[in-house]
GROMACS .gro file of C-alpha atoms in nm:
model
  504
    1MET     CA    1  -2.846  -2.020   4.169
    2THR     CA    2  -2.714  -1.785   4.434
    3PRO     CA    3  -2.375  -1.955   4.475
    4MET     CA    4  -2.312  -1.921   4.102
    5VAL     CA    5  -2.379  -1.548   4.120
    6ASP     CA    6  -2.136  -1.509   4.414
    7ALA     CA    7  -1.855  -1.720   4.264
    8SER     CA    8  -1.772  -1.493   3.973
    9PRO     CA    9  -1.679  -1.182   4.173
   10LEU     CA   10  -1.458  -1.395   4.397
   11GLU     CA   11  -1.255  -1.533   4.108
   12LYS     CA   12  -1.177  -1.206   3.934
   13PRO     CA   13  -0.994  -1.033   4.219
   14SER     CA   14  -0.768  -1.337   4.269
   15ALA     CA   15  -0.670  -1.349   3.902
   16ARG     CA   16  -0.581  -0.982   3.875
   17PRO     CA   17  -0.317  -0.976   4.155
   18ARG     CA   18  -0.150  -1.280   4.002
   19THR     CA   19  -0.144  -1.111   3.661
   20ARG     CA   20  -0.008  -0.792   3.814
   21THR     CA   21   0.263  -0.982   4.002
   22ARG     CA   22   0.372  -1.162   3.685
   23ALA     CA   23   0.386  -0.829   3.502
   24VAL     CA   24   0.595  -0.677   3.782
   25VAL     CA   25   0.841  -0.968   3.775
   26ALA     CA   26   0.863  -0.949   3.394
   27ALA     CA   27   0.928  -0.573   3.400
   28ALA     CA   28   1.188  -0.600   3.676
   29CYS     CA   29   1.372  -0.886   3.506
   30THR     CA   30   1.371  -0.717   3.164
   31GLY     CA   31   1.509  -0.398   3.314
   32GLN     CA   32   1.784  -0.590   3.491
   33PHE     CA   33   1.865  -0.784   3.172
   34LEU     CA   34   1.921  -0.460   2.979
   35VAL     CA   35   2.135  -0.311   3.255
   36VAL     CA   36   2.369  -0.611   3.285
   37LEU     CA   37   2.374  -0.677   2.910
   38ASP     CA   38   2.523  -0.335   2.839
   39VAL     CA   39   2.819  -0.403   3.066
   40SER     CA   40   2.955  -0.655   2.812
   41VAL     CA   41   2.763  -0.625   2.485
   42VAL     CA   42   2.987  -0.353   2.340
   43ASN     CA   43   3.310  -0.554   2.374
   44VAL     CA   44   3.280  -0.733   2.040
   45ALA     CA   45   3.177  -0.409   1.866
   46LEU     CA   46   3.475  -0.201   1.985
   47PRO     CA   47   3.692  -0.249   1.671
   48SER     CA   48   3.403  -0.138   1.448
   49MET     CA   49   3.339   0.165   1.670
   50ARG     CA   50   3.705   0.261   1.649
   51THR     CA   51   3.709   0.241   1.269
   52ASP     CA   52   3.385   0.433   1.226
   53LEU     CA   53   3.441   0.713   1.479
   54GLY     CA   54   3.820   0.729   1.482
   55LEU     CA   55   3.849   0.649   1.852
   56SER     CA   56   4.193   0.646   2.011
   57ALA     CA   57   4.306   0.348   2.219
   58PRO     CA   58   4.226   0.526   2.551
   59GLY     CA   59   3.896   0.645   2.405
   60LEU     CA   60   3.809   0.289   2.310
   61GLN     CA   61   3.871   0.177   2.667
   62TRP     CA   62   3.641   0.452   2.794
   63VAL     CA   63   3.351   0.320   2.586
   64VAL     CA   64   3.339   0.045   2.848
   65ASN     CA   65   3.462   0.244   3.147
   66ALA     CA   66   3.224   0.540   3.111
   67TYR     CA   67   2.933   0.302   3.161
   68SER     CA   68   3.081   0.100   3.447
   69ILE     CA   69   3.200   0.402   3.647
   70ALA     CA   70   2.868   0.587   3.624
   71PHE     CA   71   2.685   0.262   3.701
   72ALA     CA   72   2.886   0.181   4.013
   73GLY     CA   73   2.918   0.539   4.135
   74PHE     CA   74   2.549   0.634   4.136
   75MET     CA   75   2.388   0.302   4.228
   76LEU     CA   76   2.368   0.360   4.603
   77LEU     CA   77   2.202   0.695   4.544
   78GLY     CA   78   1.962   0.531   4.299
   79GLY     CA   79   1.866   0.271   4.559
   80ARG     CA   80   1.785   0.530   4.825
   81ALA     CA   81   1.593   0.742   4.572
   82ALA     CA   82   1.361   0.446   4.512
   83ASP     CA   83   1.283   0.436   4.886
   84ILE     CA   84   1.217   0.810   4.913
   85TYR     CA   85   1.062   0.912   4.581
   86GLY     CA   86   0.888   0.591   4.480
   87ARG     CA   87   0.985   0.265   4.317
   88LYS     CA   88   0.776   0.308   4.005
   89ARG     CA   89   0.892   0.664   3.953
   90MET     CA   90   1.258   0.568   3.977
   91PHE     CA   91   1.206   0.261   3.759
   92LEU     CA   92   1.050   0.473   3.485
   93THR     CA   93   1.307   0.750   3.528
   94GLY     CA   94   1.603   0.513   3.510
   95LEU     CA   95   1.467   0.316   3.216
   96GLY     CA   96   1.372   0.634   3.031
   97LEU     CA   97   1.721   0.779   3.074
   98PHE     CA   98   1.882   0.449   2.977
   99THR     CA   99   1.668   0.421   2.663
  100ALA     CA  100   1.728   0.783   2.556
  101ALA     CA  101   2.104   0.747   2.609
  102SER     CA  102   2.103   0.425   2.403
  103LEU     CA  103   1.933   0.611   2.118
  104ALA     CA  104   2.186   0.894   2.139
  105GLY     CA  105   2.476   0.649   2.140
  106GLY     CA  106   2.341   0.460   1.841
  107PHE     CA  107   2.336   0.780   1.635
  108ALA     CA  108   2.665   0.923   1.767
  109GLN     CA  109   2.880   1.088   1.501
  110GLU     CA  110   3.175   1.187   1.719
  111ASP     CA  111   3.371   0.998   1.981
  112TRP     CA  112   3.272   1.237   2.262
  113GLN     CA  113   2.904   1.186   2.178
  114LEU     CA  114   2.941   0.810   2.216
  115LEU     CA  115   3.127   0.843   2.547
  116ALA     CA  116   2.867   1.087   2.683
  117ALA     CA  117   2.589   0.848   2.579
  118ARG     CA  118   2.761   0.558   2.753
  119ALA     CA  119   2.792   0.762   3.073
  120GLY     CA  120   2.421   0.847   3.041
  121GLN     CA  121   2.342   0.478   3.006
  122GLY     CA  122   2.541   0.408   3.321
  123LEU     CA  123   2.354   0.677   3.516
  124GLY     CA  124   2.019   0.543   3.397
  125ALA     CA  125   2.127   0.190   3.490
  126ALA     CA  126   2.229   0.306   3.839
  127VAL     CA  127   1.876   0.440   3.897
  128LEU     CA  128   1.702   0.148   3.726
  129SER     CA  129   1.887  -0.153   3.867
  130PRO     CA  130   1.811  -0.106   4.240
  131ALA     CA  131   1.449  -0.023   4.154
  132THR     CA  132   1.408  -0.354   3.969
  133LEU     CA  133   1.493  -0.560   4.277
  134THR     CA  134   1.296  -0.332   4.509
  135ILE     CA  135   0.971  -0.349   4.314
  136LEU     CA  136   1.013  -0.725   4.284
  137THR     CA  137   1.061  -0.784   4.658
  138ALA     CA  138   0.774  -0.545   4.735
  139ALA     CA  139   0.537  -0.722   4.494
  140VAL     CA  140   0.605  -1.079   4.607
  141PRO     CA  141   0.537  -1.181   4.971
  142GLU     CA  142   0.835  -1.295   5.175
  143GLY     CA  143   0.896  -1.668   5.164
  144PRO     CA  144   0.945  -1.928   4.889
  145ALA     CA  145   0.760  -1.719   4.629
  146ARG     CA  146   0.992  -1.424   4.680
  147THR     CA  147   1.298  -1.648   4.679
  148LYS     CA  148   1.184  -1.792   4.347
  149ALA     CA  149   1.129  -1.442   4.206
  150ILE     CA  150   1.475  -1.331   4.321
  151GLY     CA  151   1.618  -1.644   4.160
  152THR     CA  152   1.455  -1.547   3.831
  153TRP     CA  153   1.588  -1.192   3.866
  154MET     CA  154   1.940  -1.317   3.935
  155ALA     CA  155   1.921  -1.566   3.648
  156VAL     CA  156   1.803  -1.309   3.397
  157GLY     CA  157   2.066  -1.060   3.510
  158ALA     CA  158   2.341  -1.319   3.490
  159GLY     CA  159   2.210  -1.426   3.152
  160GLY     CA  160   2.232  -1.067   3.031
  161GLY     CA  161   2.600  -1.048   3.119
  162ALA     CA  162   2.669  -1.390   2.974
  163ALA     CA  163   2.481  -1.324   2.649
  164GLY     CA  164   2.656  -0.991   2.586
  165GLY     CA  165   2.933  -1.134   2.370
  166LEU     CA  166   2.698  -1.346   2.159
  167ILE     CA  167   2.438  -1.072   2.107
  168GLY     CA  168   2.708  -0.814   2.033
  169GLY     CA  169   2.872  -1.044   1.779
  170VAL     CA  170   2.547  -1.122   1.598
  171LEU     CA  171   2.437  -0.757   1.581
  172THR     CA  172   2.777  -0.630   1.473
  173ASP     CA  173   2.823  -0.895   1.204
  174THR     CA  174   2.469  -0.879   1.062
  175LEU     CA  175   2.381  -0.509   1.104
  176SER     CA  176   2.637  -0.267   1.251
  177TRP     CA  177   2.792  -0.168   1.582
  178ARG     CA  178   2.518   0.094   1.624
  179TRP     CA  179   2.258  -0.177   1.682
  180VAL     CA  180   2.446  -0.290   1.991
  181LEU     CA  181   2.303   0.027   2.145
  182LEU     CA  182   1.989   0.078   1.936
  183ILE     CA  183   1.850  -0.264   2.026
  184ASN     CA  184   1.778  -0.123   2.372
  185VAL     CA  185   1.538   0.136   2.235
  186PRO     CA  186   1.239  -0.076   2.121
  187VAL     CA  187   1.275  -0.304   2.423
  188GLY     CA  188   1.295  -0.004   2.656
  189VAL     CA  189   0.988   0.162   2.503
  190LEU     CA  190   0.781  -0.156   2.538
  191VAL     CA  191   0.883  -0.205   2.903
  192LEU     CA  192   0.816   0.162   2.978
  193ALA     CA  193   0.465   0.130   2.838
  194GLY     CA  194   0.396  -0.189   3.030
  195ALA     CA  195   0.541  -0.055   3.354
  196ALA     CA  196   0.335   0.263   3.331
  197VAL     CA  197   0.020   0.048   3.319
  198TRP     CA  198   0.099  -0.240   3.553
  199LEU     CA  199   0.324  -0.094   3.819
  200ALA     CA  200   0.156   0.088   4.106
  201GLU     CA  201   0.354   0.353   4.288
  202GLY     CA  202   0.500   0.266   4.623
  203ARG     CA  203   0.759   0.402   4.859
  204ALA     CA  204   0.900   0.281   5.187
  205GLY     CA  205   0.797   0.573   5.402
  206ASP     CA  206   0.740   0.946   5.418
  207ARG     CA  207   0.903   1.164   5.155
  208ARG     CA  208   1.223   1.307   5.297
  209ARG     CA  209   1.493   1.548   5.194
  210VAL     CA  210   1.782   1.370   5.025
  211ASP     CA  211   2.106   1.360   5.219
  212LEU     CA  212   2.285   1.567   4.954
  213LEU     CA  213   2.627   1.574   5.120
  214GLY     CA  214   2.619   1.200   5.178
  215ALA     CA  215   2.507   1.141   4.819
  216VAL     CA  216   2.792   1.353   4.681
  217LEU     CA  217   3.054   1.184   4.902
  218VAL     CA  218   2.951   0.823   4.836
  219THR     CA  219   2.904   0.882   4.463
  220ALA     CA  220   3.239   1.060   4.435
  221GLY     CA  221   3.407   0.792   4.648
  222LEU     CA  222   3.272   0.499   4.447
  223ALA     CA  223   3.327   0.670   4.112
  224THR     CA  224   3.683   0.772   4.205
  225THR     CA  225   3.764   0.422   4.327
  226ALA     CA  226   3.618   0.270   4.010
  227TYR     CA  227   3.821   0.515   3.801
  228GLY     CA  228   4.138   0.415   3.983
  229VAL     CA  229   4.060   0.048   3.929
  230VAL     CA  230   4.014   0.082   3.554
  231GLN     CA  231   4.328   0.298   3.530
  232THR     CA  232   4.542   0.007   3.648
  233GLU     CA  233   4.513  -0.171   3.317
  234ALA     CA  234   4.635   0.129   3.116
  235ALA     CA  235   4.875   0.298   3.360
  236GLY     CA  236   4.976   0.022   3.602
  237TRP     CA  237   4.949   0.016   3.980
  238ALA     CA  238   5.245   0.237   4.073
  239THR     CA  239   5.165   0.556   3.879
  240ALA     CA  240   5.009   0.876   4.013
  241ALA     CA  241   4.717   0.838   3.771
  242THR     CA  242   4.627   0.516   3.952
  243LEU     CA  243   4.737   0.577   4.311
  244VAL     CA  244   4.567   0.916   4.355
  245PRO     CA  245   4.214   0.789   4.279
  246LEU     CA  246   4.275   0.455   4.453
  247LEU     CA  247   4.370   0.639   4.772
  248GLY     CA  248   4.132   0.931   4.727
  249GLY     CA  249   3.825   0.714   4.668
  250PRO     CA  250   3.846   0.522   4.998
  251ALA     CA  251   3.925   0.850   5.178
  252LEU     CA  252   3.601   1.000   5.044
  253LEU     CA  253   3.412   0.686   5.149
  254GLY     CA  254   3.560   0.715   5.498
  255LEU     CA  255   3.443   1.076   5.516
  256PHE     CA  256   3.101   0.956   5.398
  257VAL     CA  257   3.080   0.717   5.694
  258LEU     CA  258   3.162   1.001   5.936
  259VAL     CA  259   2.895   1.224   5.781
  260GLU     CA  260   2.634   0.947   5.788
  261ALA     CA  261   2.698   0.882   6.157
  262ARG     CA  262   2.593   1.242   6.232
  263ALA     CA  263   2.323   1.304   5.971
  264VAL     CA  264   1.960   1.339   6.081
  265ALA     CA  265   1.826   1.163   5.771
  266PRO     CA  266   2.131   0.977   5.632
  267LEU     CA  267   2.150   0.838   5.282
  268MET     CA  268   2.272   0.508   5.430
  269PRO     CA  269   2.185   0.454   5.796
  270LEU     CA  270   2.487   0.278   5.945
  271ARG     CA  271   2.253   0.047   6.136
  272VAL     CA  272   2.188  -0.126   5.803
  273LEU     CA  273   2.548  -0.245   5.794
  274GLY     CA  274   2.504  -0.362   6.153
  275VAL     CA  275   2.261  -0.628   6.030
  276ARG     CA  276   2.470  -0.941   6.000
  277ALA     CA  277   2.279  -1.078   5.702
  278VAL     CA  278   2.320  -0.753   5.506
  279SER     CA  279   2.689  -0.694   5.575
  280ALA     CA  280   2.796  -1.058   5.535
  281ALA     CA  281   2.595  -1.112   5.217
  282ASN     CA  282   2.727  -0.795   5.054
  283VAL     CA  283   3.092  -0.873   5.132
  284SER     CA  284   3.033  -1.224   5.000
  285MET     CA  285   2.875  -1.084   4.684
  286LEU     CA  286   3.174  -0.853   4.633
  287LEU     CA  287   3.416  -1.147   4.659
  288LEU     CA  288   3.202  -1.365   4.434
  289GLY     CA  289   3.183  -1.090   4.171
  290SER     CA  290   3.557  -1.018   4.190
  291ALA     CA  291   3.640  -1.383   4.120
  292THR     CA  292   3.376  -1.475   3.861
  293PHE     CA  293   3.322  -1.163   3.647
  294CYS     CA  294   3.663  -1.203   3.484
  295MET     CA  295   3.562  -1.540   3.341
  296TRP     CA  296   3.380  -1.388   3.042
  297TYR     CA  297   3.672  -1.162   2.954
  298PHE     CA  298   3.948  -1.421   2.982
  299MET     CA  299   3.750  -1.697   2.815
  300THR     CA  300   3.664  -1.471   2.521
  301VAL     CA  301   4.021  -1.354   2.463
  302TYR     CA  302   4.156  -1.708   2.515
  303ALA     CA  303   3.918  -1.845   2.255
  304GLN     CA  304   4.009  -1.573   2.004
  305ASN     CA  305   4.377  -1.502   2.073
  306VAL     CA  306   4.493  -1.858   2.145
  307LEU     CA  307   4.241  -2.102   1.996
  308GLY     CA  308   4.175  -1.888   1.687
  309TYR     CA  309   3.797  -1.845   1.720
  310THR     CA  310   3.620  -1.556   1.548
  311PRO     CA  311   3.424  -1.315   1.773
  312LEU     CA  312   3.097  -1.480   1.674
  313GLU     CA  313   3.239  -1.830   1.730
  314ALA     CA  314   3.367  -1.720   2.071
  315GLY     CA  315   3.019  -1.594   2.157
  316PHE     CA  316   2.862  -1.925   2.059
  317ALA     CA  317   3.131  -2.118   2.246
  318LEU     CA  318   3.018  -1.958   2.572
  319VAL     CA  319   2.648  -2.039   2.525
  320PRO     CA  320   2.669  -2.346   2.754
  321SER     CA  321   2.824  -2.130   3.025
  322SER     CA  322   2.545  -1.876   2.981
  323ALA     CA  323   2.288  -2.152   3.013
  324ALA     CA  324   2.465  -2.285   3.324
  325VAL     CA  325   2.452  -1.956   3.515
  326PHE     CA  326   2.086  -1.914   3.424
  327THR     CA  327   2.004  -2.271   3.526
  328GLY     CA  328   2.199  -2.244   3.850
  329ALA     CA  329   2.022  -1.925   3.955
  330LYS     CA  330   1.681  -2.068   3.861
  331ALA     CA  331   1.745  -2.394   4.047
  332ALA     CA  332   1.872  -2.220   4.359
  333PRO     CA  333   1.532  -2.137   4.519
  334ALA     CA  334   1.417  -2.500   4.514
  335ILE     CA  335   1.749  -2.622   4.654
  336MET     CA  336   1.753  -2.344   4.911
  337ALA     CA  337   1.413  -2.453   5.041
  338ARG     CA  338   1.575  -2.781   5.145
  339THR     CA  339   1.925  -2.673   5.247
  340GLY     CA  340   1.891  -2.312   5.357
  341ALA     CA  341   2.062  -2.009   5.205
  342LYS     CA  342   2.399  -2.034   5.380
  343PRO     CA  343   2.486  -2.396   5.284
  344LEU     CA  344   2.386  -2.330   4.924
  345ALA     CA  345   2.595  -2.013   4.901
  346VAL     CA  346   2.898  -2.198   5.036
  347ALA     CA  347   2.844  -2.496   4.806
  348GLY     CA  348   2.796  -2.271   4.503
  349ALA     CA  349   3.123  -2.088   4.573
  350LEU     CA  350   3.308  -2.421   4.604
  351VAL     CA  351   3.157  -2.554   4.279
  352ALA     CA  352   3.269  -2.235   4.103
  353ALA     CA  353   3.616  -2.271   4.260
  354ALA     CA  354   3.641  -2.624   4.120
  355GLY     CA  355   3.554  -2.491   3.774
  356PHE     CA  356   3.815  -2.215   3.796
  357GLY     CA  357   4.073  -2.467   3.914
  358TRP     CA  358   3.994  -2.690   3.616
  359GLN     CA  359   4.013  -2.394   3.378
  360SER     CA  360   4.361  -2.310   3.511
  361THR     CA  361   4.489  -2.631   3.344
  362MET     CA  362   4.416  -2.478   3.000
  363GLY     CA  363   4.672  -2.523   2.724
  364VAL     CA  364   4.765  -2.372   2.388
  365HIS     CA  365   4.604  -2.660   2.197
  366GLY     CA  366   4.314  -2.722   2.432
  367SER     CA  367   3.996  -2.883   2.304
  368TYR     CA  368   3.664  -2.704   2.319
  369LEU     CA  369   3.508  -2.961   2.549
  370THR     CA  370   3.774  -2.967   2.820
  371SER     CA  371   3.925  -2.618   2.787
  372VAL     CA  372   3.615  -2.407   2.729
  373CYS     CA  373   3.281  -2.584   2.766
  374LEU     CA  374   3.291  -2.807   3.074
  375PRO     CA  375   3.498  -2.587   3.308
  376GLY     CA  376   3.292  -2.288   3.195
  377VAL     CA  377   2.969  -2.469   3.283
  378LEU     CA  378   3.106  -2.560   3.626
  379MET     CA  379   3.227  -2.205   3.697
  380MET     CA  380   2.901  -2.039   3.602
  381ALA     CA  381   2.668  -2.300   3.754
  382GLY     CA  382   2.842  -2.242   4.087
  383ALA     CA  383   2.815  -1.865   4.050
  384GLY     CA  384   2.444  -1.891   3.976
  385LEU     CA  385   2.384  -2.119   4.275
  386ALA     CA  386   2.566  -1.881   4.511
  387SER     CA  387   2.424  -1.549   4.390
  388THR     CA  388   2.057  -1.614   4.463
  389PRO     CA  389   2.092  -1.708   4.834
  390LEU     CA  390   2.326  -1.413   4.891
  391ALA     CA  391   2.079  -1.167   4.737
  392THR     CA  392   1.795  -1.327   4.933
  393LEU     CA  393   1.983  -1.299   5.261
  394ALA     CA  394   2.075  -0.936   5.199
  395THR     CA  395   1.725  -0.820   5.105
  396SER     CA  396   1.544  -1.022   5.373
  397GLY     CA  397   1.778  -0.889   5.639
  398ALA     CA  398   1.668  -0.527   5.592
  399ALA     CA  399   1.366  -0.337   5.714
  400PRO     CA  400   1.105  -0.246   5.447
  401GLY     CA  401   1.213   0.118   5.462
  402ASP     CA  402   1.565   0.022   5.360
  403ALA     CA  403   1.471  -0.212   5.074
  404GLY     CA  404   1.587   0.017   4.795
  405LEU     CA  405   1.911   0.097   4.976
  406VAL     CA  406   1.994  -0.270   5.031
  407SER     CA  407   1.907  -0.349   4.668
  408GLY     CA  408   2.152  -0.078   4.565
  409LEU     CA  409   2.414  -0.223   4.798
  410VAL     CA  410   2.376  -0.571   4.647
  411ASN     CA  411   2.423  -0.439   4.295
  412THR     CA  412   2.706  -0.207   4.398
  413SER     CA  413   2.890  -0.493   4.569
  414ARG     CA  414   2.862  -0.714   4.265
  415THR     CA  415   2.956  -0.441   4.015
  416MET     CA  416   3.246  -0.301   4.216
  417GLY     CA  417   3.368  -0.652   4.290
  418GLY     CA  418   3.366  -0.737   3.920
  419ALA     CA  419   3.551  -0.419   3.820
  420LEU     CA  420   3.812  -0.461   4.093
  421GLY     CA  421   3.858  -0.831   4.024
  422LEU     CA  422   3.904  -0.783   3.650
  423ALA     CA  423   4.164  -0.511   3.704
  424VAL     CA  424   4.360  -0.713   3.960
  425LEU     CA  425   4.347  -1.038   3.763
  426SER     CA  426   4.443  -0.863   3.439
  427THR     CA  427   4.750  -0.736   3.621
  428VAL     CA  428   4.822  -1.087   3.751
  429ALA     CA  429   4.799  -1.229   3.399
  430ALA     CA  430   5.013  -0.951   3.252
  431ALA     CA  431   5.282  -1.004   3.518
  432ARG     CA  432   5.301  -1.373   3.432
  433THR     CA  433   5.312  -1.299   3.059
  434ALA     CA  434   5.591  -1.042   3.110
  435GLY     CA  435   5.513  -0.861   2.786
  436SER     CA  436   5.543  -1.168   2.566
  437GLY     CA  437   5.294  -1.213   2.284
  438GLY     CA  438   5.351  -1.585   2.243
  439ALA     CA  439   5.054  -1.817   2.275
  440ALA     CA  440   5.219  -2.026   2.548
  441GLU     CA  441   5.298  -1.721   2.764
  442ILE     CA  442   4.953  -1.569   2.713
  443THR     CA  443   4.789  -1.897   2.810
  444ALA     CA  444   5.008  -1.925   3.121
  445GLY     CA  445   4.900  -1.574   3.224
  446TYR     CA  446   4.532  -1.657   3.182
  447ALA     CA  447   4.581  -1.983   3.372
  448LEU     CA  448   4.735  -1.797   3.666
  449ALA     CA  449   4.438  -1.557   3.670
  450PHE     CA  450   4.195  -1.850   3.687
  451ARG     CA  451   4.401  -2.014   3.961
  452THR     CA  452   4.392  -1.692   4.162
  453SER     CA  453   4.015  -1.670   4.121
  454ALA     CA  454   3.981  -2.025   4.251
  455LEU     CA  455   4.173  -1.931   4.567
  456VAL     CA  456   3.956  -1.620   4.617
  457LEU     CA  457   3.643  -1.834   4.590
  458VAL     CA  458   3.773  -2.088   4.844
  459ALA     CA  459   3.852  -1.803   5.083
  460GLY     CA  460   3.507  -1.657   5.015
  461ALA     CA  461   3.338  -1.988   5.091
  462LEU     CA  462   3.522  -2.007   5.424
  463MET     CA  463   3.418  -1.652   5.507
  464MET     CA  464   3.054  -1.732   5.423
  465LEU     CA  465   3.070  -2.039   5.645
  466LEU     CA  466   3.190  -1.833   5.940
  467TRP     CA  467   3.000  -1.506   5.890
  468LEU     CA  468   2.666  -1.566   5.719
  469PRO     CA  469   2.389  -1.597   5.981
  470GLY     CA  470   2.250  -1.923   6.110
  471ARG     CA  471   2.212  -2.232   5.898
  472GLY     CA  472   2.144  -2.000   5.613
  473GLY     CA  473   1.923  -1.736   5.763
  474THR     CA  474   1.610  -1.912   5.645
  475GLY     CA  475   1.317  -2.063   5.812
  476PRO     CA  476   1.097  -2.352   5.706
  477GLY     CA  477   1.038  -2.382   5.340
  478GLY     CA  478   1.323  -2.154   5.249
  479ARG     CA  479   1.158  -1.853   5.403
  480PRO     CA  480   1.401  -1.601   5.553
  481GLY     CA  481   1.391  -1.648   5.926
  482THR     CA  482   1.445  -1.428   6.223
  483ARG     CA  483   1.801  -1.515   6.311
  484ALA     CA  484   1.928  -1.245   6.078
  485GLY     CA  485   1.706  -0.985   6.236
  486SER     CA  486   1.821  -0.682   6.426
  487ARG     CA  487   1.724  -0.325   6.497
  488ALA     CA  488   1.674  -0.271   6.128
  489GLY     CA  489   1.397  -0.524   6.109
  490ARG     CA  490   1.313  -0.879   6.196
  491PRO     CA  491   1.276  -1.064   5.866
  492GLY     CA  492   1.018  -1.333   5.863
  493LYS     CA  493   0.790  -1.153   6.108
  494GLU     CA  494   0.607  -0.932   5.862
  495PRO     CA  495   0.553  -0.976   5.490
  496ALA     CA  496   0.674  -0.702   5.261
  497PRO     CA  497   0.400  -0.461   5.156
  498ALA     CA  498   0.229  -0.548   4.831
  499LEU     CA  499   0.322  -0.323   4.543
  500HIS     CA  500  -0.037  -0.232   4.466
  501SER     CA  501  -0.095  -0.119   4.822
  502PRO     CA  502  -0.104   0.257   4.875
  503GLU     CA  503   0.127   0.218   5.172
  504ALA     CA  504   0.386   0.013   4.980
   0.00000   0.00000   0.00000
């Protein structure tokens, strides 16, 4: 009889941590889904917004840009805030701000109200997004389990960006453009309630004073650079409105590096960038984002402007591509356990390059199967396969005290890469089109943009092959190994602190 009495207490503690871990992963993935979804979900709704609120053409562009600039500009600060002030606190703060701004945007009556709400969403996303990855890596022990969790996080995030056009089209056609923003509110409230219950507070170390000067410089530098990038589409590359921020932003970032080298408690310790896994993975993520993010934009406008699809039909046409990026990211952990992170990242980039090369053969009368579906699946499957090992390498290469910072860097690299790539490739396509509105010229411009992306991905794969650490920076079973270690921490030696631990 005694063994039966003792067995029950032993089973309950083991079930609760598993339930808590699943809840943490669910909360982190849902938060990331909302953040990435709002980068693209408004695109289909823009004409309705313009009609309802009387937005000008530049104002319409800023519905998208206000979000992306605030998102990219404040993300590094949001990542460090999670380390200093607590992961749960920053998760709840970011999600609360994002949800409130979504509500305000959904009820906006003037154009400035909508633009302010979009900027508020971007600020909330910049705080929320790094916290999602940080709480996930803190909750799941280092090794195959964490790699699988990161794969889920990457897949859900990629799915959010991919599903934006479809969700936006359905909501706009069946309800109104306001529900493109209002849909975030009930989801945000539910996640806030669940996170308040299931997430335990944790921070990487002692509470410290924020490096205010560093925060101002890096935020201003990233935001100014992002502003310059988005100006290229409207003003071109040779105007003062573009050149001043494009030159001023990097200058501010250079000043930020000088300040950080002398700061007692820097926002971004430069030793973090000295870790090979962190620096190589982030540059690789920037290149991957710059080449692949444009796919959704060009494929959507090609389907509508050349093939004659409606917005909703264009959204449905990209469903296989959305499924491919999700499947690729989900399959990556299992493949990585056999091949290592580095070989998989290289292979994923090459698969994506093959898809972009195929897409560059598109024609005016292309069929759905060969001009939209199959090359889209190849492009996005490769992107999904490459993203997970890069994020795993970056986060496993940092010390626990820098987890939030590195998470912010990963997201910043991907977001800034996507914004820069879209601006550059839009210019490439426009130069080939030479102002012509004919279907053949438009298609030729899009084809050149896809061909350029393929070349960037091939160059990125070569860089990964030469720069990423080791055979992939992983040990047996896909666990990050010690070859990527440095002063900032020797990954693989110590597991990350559990989220429910007071010291986490």
